[in-house]
Amino acid sequence: TVFWCFKASSLQDVVLVERTRLSEQYFPAVQKFVVLDLGLALVPVSGQTEASQLIIQMVHGQTRENPFRPRSSCRLFDPLVLALVQQVPGVGRVKAVTLLQNFSSIKQLCSAAPAELERIVGRASALKIHSFF
């Protein structure tokens, strides 16, 4: 039995398992370990050729955008900028997205008056944001 484990994206790991007549008896134990114990996705393949084709498809699929998935407003922001805004105490993902929708840059957010921030996120959060930046 041959195992391949690779990072499919920043959010999900995938384990490819060669499943043949010889390895069939071990598959349920491997499946239980990988899926239930490790919490990873398991994809059985018939051999190295199928594994390589699957990896190629997964890589190509990652570079293409799904036309049927609705665009989230978070995808419009640089992940590092979003992460930076979320470092402010009391600012989670929702408030960070709202702030970035109203202020197009960190510079604008830093120079915003507490009154401007208060209209968007409330008084307590506005004071925390203003003192943070």
JSON list of N, CA and C in Angstrom, two decimals, residues 77-86:
[
{"chain": "A", "resi": 77, "resn": "PHE", "atom": "N", "xyz": [-10.59, 41.54, -0.45]},
{"chain": "A", "resi": 77, "resn": "PHE", "atom": "CA", "xyz": [-9.56, 42.14, 0.38]},
{"chain": "A", "resi": 77, "resn": "PHE", "atom": "C", "xyz": [-8.32, 41.27, 0.40]},
{"chain": "A", "resi": 78, "resn": "ASP", "atom": "N", "xyz": [-7.19, 41.93, 0.55]},
{"chain": "A", "resi": 78, "resn": "ASP", "atom": "CA", "xyz": [-5.93, 41.22, 0.74]},
{"chain": "A", "resi": 78, "resn": "ASP", "atom": "C", "xyz": [-6.02, 40.49, 2.08]},
{"chain": "A", "resi": 79, "resn": "PRO", "atom": "N", "xyz": [-5.76, 39.19, 2.10]},
{"chain": "A", "resi": 79, "resn": "PRO", "atom": "CA", "xyz": [-5.87, 38.43, 3.35]},
{"chain": "A", "resi": 79, "resn": "PRO", "atom": "C", "xyz": [-4.99, 38.97, 4.48]},
{"chain": "A", "resi": 80, "resn": "LEU", "atom": "N", "xyz": [-3.83, 39.52, 4.13]},
{"chain": "A", "resi": 80, "resn": "LEU", "atom": "CA", "xyz": [-2.96, 40.08, 5.17]},
{"chain": "A", "resi": 80, "resn": "LEU", "atom": "C", "xyz": [-3.56, 41.34, 5.79]},
{"chain": "A", "resi": 81, "resn": "VAL", "atom": "N", "xyz": [-4.20, 42.16, 4.97]},
{"chain": "A", "resi": 81, "resn": "VAL", "atom": "CA", "xyz": [-4.83, 43.38, 5.48]},
{"chain": "A", "resi": 81, "resn": "VAL", "atom": "C", "xyz": [-6.00, 43.00, 6.38]},
{"chain": "A", "resi": 82, "resn": "LEU", "atom": "N", "xyz": [-6.79, 42.04, 5.94]},
{"chain": "A", "resi": 82, "resn": "LEU", "atom": "CA", "xyz": [-7.92, 41.57, 6.74]},
{"chain": "A", "resi": 82, "resn": "LEU", "atom": "C", "xyz": [-7.42, 41.00, 8.07]},
{"chain": "A", "resi": 83, "resn": "ALA", "atom": "N", "xyz": [-6.36, 40.22, 8.03]},
{"chain": "A", "resi": 83, "resn": "ALA", "atom": "CA", "xyz": [-5.79, 39.64, 9.25]},
{"chain": "A", "resi": 83, "resn": "ALA", "atom": "C", "xyz": [-5.27, 40.73, 10.18]},
{"chain": "A", "resi": 84, "resn": "LEU", "atom": "N", "xyz": [-4.67, 41.77, 9.62]},
{"chain": "A", "resi": 84, "resn": "LEU", "atom": "CA", "xyz": [-4.15, 42.87, 10.43]},
{"chain": "A", "resi": 84, "resn": "LEU", "atom": "C", "xyz": [-5.29, 43.58, 11.16]},
{"chain": "A", "resi": 85, "resn": "VAL", "atom": "N", "xyz": [-6.36, 43.88, 10.46]},
{"chain": "A", "resi": 85, "resn": "VAL", "atom": "CA", "xyz": [-7.49, 44.58, 11.07]},
{"chain": "A", "resi": 85, "resn": "VAL", "atom": "C", "xyz": [-8.11, 43.70, 12.17]},
{"chain": "A", "resi": 86, "resn": "GLN", "atom": "N", "xyz": [-8.10, 42.39, 11.97]},
{"chain": "A", "resi": 86, "resn": "GLN", "atom": "CA", "xyz": [-8.66, 41.48, 12.97]},
{"chain": "A", "resi": 86, "resn": "GLN", "atom": "C", "xyz": [-7.80, 41.39, 14.23]}
]
